[in-house]
């Protein structure tokens, strides 16, 4: 037996730690499997224990994974290892996290545009604070807290929202009936085609349907909007496609269009100095910028690119079932633990 095998089992300590923090059995089992395989890899390849591993050792493991796993799975496993080393660094078993540099160097394919305007979380909170209109506040908060596209926001129907609140007077769709405080993003809506008895003005550009958690901050914004939301023509006919967001100005009570959402965001962005006529994506803050903001900040906070991809609707079929089947335990838990606040 080599000397390093007599050292404390840091993987076992880490697993005990996440168990103490309330991680469910399936999540703990996934961590145990991946970290055990990593521990064996280090032992057989470099005769090392995890605390002694370097950046190069971690990168070698990532390259080894790529030979047999999809890129999205590799990213998820790398996020496990990153959390493990963050724990070791916190409790003093290693001086630094070797996965920090590895994650920086891994190929980034989701919404990376270093030339975009750099808006800090503090600045974004100040921006949101200036949005007083209930509809506008709900629009901006929904975009910032979910990362959905303007068209997807416009396509939301009341049945796509399940709130644990008395403001909910409708029956949510079956997909989220047992999931209070959640939002369902469908894939079925296409520009110019009829869906739910209504011709749509935007498409939902998602690979798969998505369930997004609604935290208390977004819930508050939505409840305040619902308190003043006008009745709609769909309500009179009992149509299932009664929209969540409707106009309170021109076209009173009609479903919002992406153009209206863009105008709302542009108005406040101009007041803030974040929008200029003729300015491009690198300069102007638009509804799509909020998707970029959501992606960047949530990915950095969680270290889990797979979950961010799921929430964005970008995740491929090889991992979608993992997040769908374990939505209540994995995605919701991670989201609520790490989602930023946009209220001052």
CSV table of C-alpha atoms in Angstrom, one decimal, residues 99-342:
chain,number,residue,atom,x,y,z
A,99,UNK,CA,-10.2,23.3,-11.3
A,100,UNK,CA,-10.5,27.1,-11.5
A,101,UNK,CA,-8.1,27.4,-14.4
A,102,UNK,CA,-9.5,24.2,-16.0
A,103,UNK,CA,-13.0,25.6,-16.1
A,104,UNK,CA,-11.7,28.9,-17.6
A,105,UNK,CA,-9.9,27.0,-20.3
A,106,UNK,CA,-12.7,24.6,-21.2
A,107,UNK,CA,-14.5,25.4,-24.4
A,108,UNK,CA,-17.4,27.8,-23.6
A,109,UNK,CA,-20.3,27.5,-26.1
A,110,UNK,CA,-23.2,29.2,-24.3
A,111,UNK,CA,-23.7,32.9,-24.7
A,112,UNK,CA,-20.1,34.1,-24.4
A,113,UNK,CA,-19.6,37.6,-25.9
A,114,UNK,CA,-16.7,39.4,-24.1
A,115,UNK,CA,-17.5,42.6,-26.1
A,116,UNK,CA,-21.0,43.1,-24.5
A,117,UNK,CA,-21.6,45.9,-22.1
A,118,UNK,CA,-20.4,44.9,-18.6
A,119,UNK,CA,-23.3,45.6,-16.2
A,120,UNK,CA,-22.6,44.7,-12.5
A,121,UNK,CA,-25.3,43.1,-10.3
A,122,UNK,CA,-25.4,46.3,-8.3
A,123,UNK,CA,-26.0,48.4,-11.4
A,124,UNK,CA,-28.7,46.0,-12.6
A,125,UNK,CA,-30.5,46.3,-9.2
A,126,UNK,CA,-30.5,50.1,-9.5
A,127,UNK,CA,-31.9,49.7,-13.0
A,128,UNK,CA,-34.7,47.4,-11.9
A,129,UNK,CA,-35.5,49.8,-9.0
A,130,UNK,CA,-36.4,52.5,-11.5
A,131,UNK,CA,-39.0,50.3,-13.1
A,132,UNK,CA,-42.2,51.1,-11.2
A,133,UNK,CA,-45.0,50.1,-13.6
A,134,UNK,CA,-46.3,46.6,-12.5
A,135,UNK,CA,-46.3,45.2,-16.0
A,136,UNK,CA,-42.9,46.5,-16.9
A,137,UNK,CA,-41.5,45.4,-13.6
A,138,UNK,CA,-42.9,41.9,-14.1
A,139,UNK,CA,-41.4,41.8,-17.7
A,140,UNK,CA,-37.9,42.9,-16.6
A,141,UNK,CA,-37.8,40.7,-13.5
A,142,UNK,CA,-39.0,37.6,-15.5
A,143,UNK,CA,-36.4,38.1,-18.2
A,144,UNK,CA,-33.6,38.6,-15.6
A,145,UNK,CA,-34.6,35.7,-13.3
A,146,UNK,CA,-35.3,33.1,-16.0
A,147,UNK,CA,-33.2,33.9,-19.0
A,148,UNK,CA,-36.1,33.3,-21.4
A,149,UNK,CA,-36.3,35.1,-24.7
A,150,UNK,CA,-38.7,38.0,-25.4
A,151,UNK,CA,-40.8,35.8,-27.7
A,152,UNK,CA,-41.0,33.0,-25.1
A,153,UNK,CA,-42.2,35.6,-22.5
A,154,UNK,CA,-44.9,36.8,-24.9
A,155,UNK,CA,-46.0,33.2,-25.5
A,156,UNK,CA,-46.6,32.5,-21.8
A,157,UNK,CA,-50.2,31.6,-21.0
A,158,UNK,CA,-51.7,31.7,-17.5
A,159,UNK,CA,-51.7,27.9,-17.4
A,160,UNK,CA,-47.9,28.0,-17.8
A,161,UNK,CA,-47.6,29.5,-14.4
A,162,UNK,CA,-48.2,27.7,-11.1
A,163,UNK,CA,-48.1,30.0,-8.1
A,164,UNK,CA,-48.6,29.0,-4.5
A,165,UNK,CA,-50.6,32.1,-3.9
A,166,UNK,CA,-54.2,33.2,-3.8
A,167,UNK,CA,-53.7,35.3,-6.8
A,168,UNK,CA,-53.8,32.2,-8.9
A,169,UNK,CA,-57.4,31.6,-10.0
A,170,UNK,CA,-56.7,29.1,-12.8
A,171,UNK,CA,-55.7,25.5,-13.1
A,172,UNK,CA,-52.1,25.2,-14.3
A,173,UNK,CA,-51.2,22.8,-17.0
A,174,UNK,CA,-50.5,19.1,-16.1
A,175,UNK,CA,-46.7,19.5,-16.6
A,176,UNK,CA,-46.5,21.8,-13.5
A,177,UNK,CA,-49.7,21.0,-11.6
A,178,UNK,CA,-47.6,19.3,-8.8
A,179,UNK,CA,-44.8,21.9,-8.9
A,180,UNK,CA,-45.8,25.1,-7.0
A,181,UNK,CA,-43.9,28.3,-7.9
A,182,UNK,CA,-42.8,27.2,-11.3
A,183,UNK,CA,-43.0,28.4,-14.9
A,184,UNK,CA,-43.4,26.1,-18.0
A,185,UNK,CA,-41.8,27.0,-21.3
A,186,UNK,CA,-43.2,25.1,-24.1
A,187,UNK,CA,-41.6,24.2,-27.5
A,188,UNK,CA,-44.9,24.1,-29.5
A,189,UNK,CA,-45.3,27.8,-30.3
A,190,UNK,CA,-44.1,28.9,-33.8
A,191,UNK,CA,-44.4,32.4,-35.4
A,192,UNK,CA,-47.4,32.7,-37.7
A,193,UNK,CA,-48.9,29.3,-36.7
A,194,UNK,CA,-51.9,28.6,-34.5
A,195,UNK,CA,-51.3,27.2,-31.0
A,196,UNK,CA,-53.8,27.0,-28.2
A,197,UNK,CA,-56.4,28.4,-30.5
A,198,UNK,CA,-54.4,31.5,-31.3
A,199,UNK,CA,-52.0,32.6,-34.0
A,200,UNK,CA,-48.7,33.3,-32.4
A,201,UNK,CA,-46.5,36.3,-33.0
A,202,UNK,CA,-43.3,34.7,-31.8
A,203,UNK,CA,-41.5,31.3,-31.7
A,204,UNK,CA,-40.2,29.4,-28.7
A,205,UNK,CA,-36.7,28.4,-29.9
A,206,UNK,CA,-36.1,25.6,-27.4
A,207,UNK,CA,-34.8,22.1,-28.0
A,208,UNK,CA,-37.0,20.7,-25.2
A,209,UNK,CA,-39.7,22.0,-22.9
A,210,UNK,CA,-38.4,23.5,-19.7
A,211,UNK,CA,-39.7,24.0,-16.1
A,212,UNK,CA,-38.1,27.0,-14.4
A,213,UNK,CA,-38.4,27.7,-10.7
A,214,UNK,CA,-40.0,30.9,-9.5
A,215,UNK,CA,-38.3,32.4,-6.5
A,216,UNK,CA,-39.9,34.8,-4.0
A,217,UNK,CA,-38.7,37.9,-5.8
A,218,UNK,CA,-40.1,36.9,-9.2
A,219,UNK,CA,-43.3,35.7,-7.4
A,220,UNK,CA,-43.8,39.1,-5.8
A,221,UNK,CA,-43.4,40.8,-9.2
A,222,UNK,CA,-45.9,38.4,-10.9
A,223,UNK,CA,-48.5,38.7,-8.1
A,224,UNK,CA,-48.3,42.5,-8.3
A,225,UNK,CA,-48.9,42.3,-12.0
A,226,UNK,CA,-51.8,39.8,-11.7
A,227,UNK,CA,-53.5,42.2,-9.3
A,228,UNK,CA,-53.9,44.8,-12.1
A,229,UNK,CA,-53.8,42.6,-15.2
A,230,UNK,CA,-56.7,43.5,-17.5
A,231,UNK,CA,-59.3,40.9,-18.6
A,232,UNK,CA,-58.7,39.5,-22.0
A,233,UNK,CA,-60.8,38.5,-25.0
A,234,UNK,CA,-59.7,34.9,-24.3
A,235,UNK,CA,-61.2,35.0,-20.9
A,236,UNK,CA,-64.7,35.7,-22.4
A,237,UNK,CA,-64.4,32.7,-24.7
A,238,UNK,CA,-62.8,30.4,-22.1
A,239,UNK,CA,-59.7,29.8,-24.3
A,240,UNK,CA,-56.9,27.8,-22.8
A,241,UNK,CA,-54.4,30.2,-24.3
A,242,UNK,CA,-55.2,33.2,-22.1
A,243,UNK,CA,-52.0,35.1,-22.0
A,244,UNK,CA,-50.0,35.9,-18.9
A,245,UNK,CA,-48.7,39.2,-20.1
A,246,UNK,CA,-51.1,41.6,-21.9
A,247,UNK,CA,-51.0,45.2,-23.0
A,248,UNK,CA,-52.1,48.0,-20.6
A,249,UNK,CA,-51.7,50.7,-23.3
A,250,UNK,CA,-52.5,50.3,-27.0
A,251,UNK,CA,-54.3,47.0,-27.8
A,252,UNK,CA,-55.6,46.9,-24.2
A,253,UNK,CA,-55.8,43.3,-22.9
A,254,UNK,CA,-54.2,41.8,-26.0
A,255,UNK,CA,-51.2,39.5,-25.7
A,256,UNK,CA,-47.8,41.3,-25.7
A,257,UNK,CA,-45.6,41.1,-28.8
A,258,UNK,CA,-41.8,41.0,-28.9
A,259,UNK,CA,-41.8,44.5,-30.2
A,260,UNK,CA,-43.7,45.8,-27.2
A,261,UNK,CA,-41.2,44.0,-24.9
A,262,UNK,CA,-38.3,45.5,-26.8
A,263,UNK,CA,-39.8,49.0,-26.5
A,264,UNK,CA,-40.4,48.6,-22.7
A,265,UNK,CA,-36.8,47.6,-22.1
A,266,UNK,CA,-35.4,50.2,-24.5
A,267,UNK,CA,-37.3,52.9,-22.7
A,268,UNK,CA,-35.6,52.2,-19.3
A,269,UNK,CA,-32.3,51.4,-20.9
A,270,UNK,CA,-32.2,54.8,-22.6
A,271,UNK,CA,-33.0,56.6,-19.4
A,272,UNK,CA,-30.0,54.7,-17.8
A,273,UNK,CA,-27.7,55.5,-20.7
A,274,UNK,CA,-27.5,51.8,-21.8
A,275,UNK,CA,-29.2,52.3,-25.2
A,276,UNK,CA,-28.3,54.5,-28.1
A,277,UNK,CA,-29.9,54.6,-31.5
A,278,UNK,CA,-27.5,53.0,-33.9
A,279,UNK,CA,-25.7,51.1,-31.1
A,280,UNK,CA,-25.1,47.4,-31.6
A,281,UNK,CA,-25.3,44.4,-29.3
A,282,UNK,CA,-21.9,45.3,-27.7
A,283,UNK,CA,-23.4,48.6,-26.4
A,284,UNK,CA,-27.2,48.4,-26.1
A,285,UNK,CA,-29.1,46.6,-23.3
A,286,UNK,CA,-32.0,44.8,-24.9
A,287,UNK,CA,-34.3,41.9,-23.7
A,288,UNK,CA,-31.7,39.5,-25.1
A,289,UNK,CA,-29.0,41.1,-23.0
A,290,UNK,CA,-30.9,39.9,-19.9
A,291,UNK,CA,-30.5,36.4,-21.2
A,292,UNK,CA,-26.8,36.9,-21.5
A,293,UNK,CA,-26.8,38.4,-17.9
A,294,UNK,CA,-28.7,35.5,-16.6
A,295,UNK,CA,-26.4,33.0,-18.2
A,296,UNK,CA,-23.2,34.6,-17.1
A,297,UNK,CA,-24.1,35.3,-13.5
A,298,UNK,CA,-25.9,32.0,-12.8
A,299,UNK,CA,-23.2,29.9,-14.5
A,300,UNK,CA,-20.5,31.7,-12.4
A,301,UNK,CA,-22.4,31.2,-9.2
A,302,UNK,CA,-23.3,27.5,-9.7
A,303,UNK,CA,-20.3,26.2,-11.6
A,304,UNK,CA,-22.8,23.9,-13.3
A,305,UNK,CA,-23.1,24.6,-17.0
A,306,UNK,CA,-25.5,21.7,-17.5
A,307,UNK,CA,-28.2,23.2,-15.3
A,308,UNK,CA,-27.8,26.6,-16.9
A,309,UNK,CA,-28.1,25.0,-20.3
A,310,UNK,CA,-31.3,23.2,-19.1
A,311,UNK,CA,-32.8,26.4,-17.9
A,312,UNK,CA,-32.0,28.2,-21.2
A,313,UNK,CA,-33.5,25.4,-23.2
A,314,UNK,CA,-30.2,24.6,-24.9
A,315,UNK,CA,-29.5,21.3,-23.3
A,316,UNK,CA,-29.1,18.3,-25.6
A,317,UNK,CA,-31.2,15.1,-25.4
A,318,UNK,CA,-28.4,13.1,-23.8
A,319,UNK,CA,-28.7,15.0,-20.5
A,320,UNK,CA,-32.2,16.4,-20.6
A,321,UNK,CA,-33.8,13.4,-18.8
A,322,UNK,CA,-31.3,13.7,-15.9
A,323,UNK,CA,-32.6,17.2,-15.2
A,324,UNK,CA,-36.3,16.5,-16.1
A,325,UNK,CA,-36.6,13.4,-13.8
A,326,UNK,CA,-34.8,15.1,-11.0
A,327,UNK,CA,-36.1,18.6,-11.5
A,328,UNK,CA,-37.5,19.1,-8.0
A,329,UNK,CA,-34.3,17.9,-6.3
A,330,UNK,CA,-31.5,19.1,-8.6
A,331,UNK,CA,-32.5,22.0,-10.8
A,332,UNK,CA,-34.8,23.7,-8.3
A,333,UNK,CA,-32.4,23.3,-5.4
A,334,UNK,CA,-29.4,24.6,-7.3
A,335,UNK,CA,-31.4,27.5,-8.8
A,336,UNK,CA,-32.9,28.7,-5.6
A,337,UNK,CA,-29.6,28.4,-3.8
A,338,UNK,CA,-27.7,30.5,-6.4
A,339,UNK,CA,-30.1,32.8,-8.2
A,340,UNK,CA,-29.1,36.4,-7.7
A,341,UNK,CA,-31.5,39.1,-6.3
A,342,UNK,CA,-32.3,42.1,-8.6
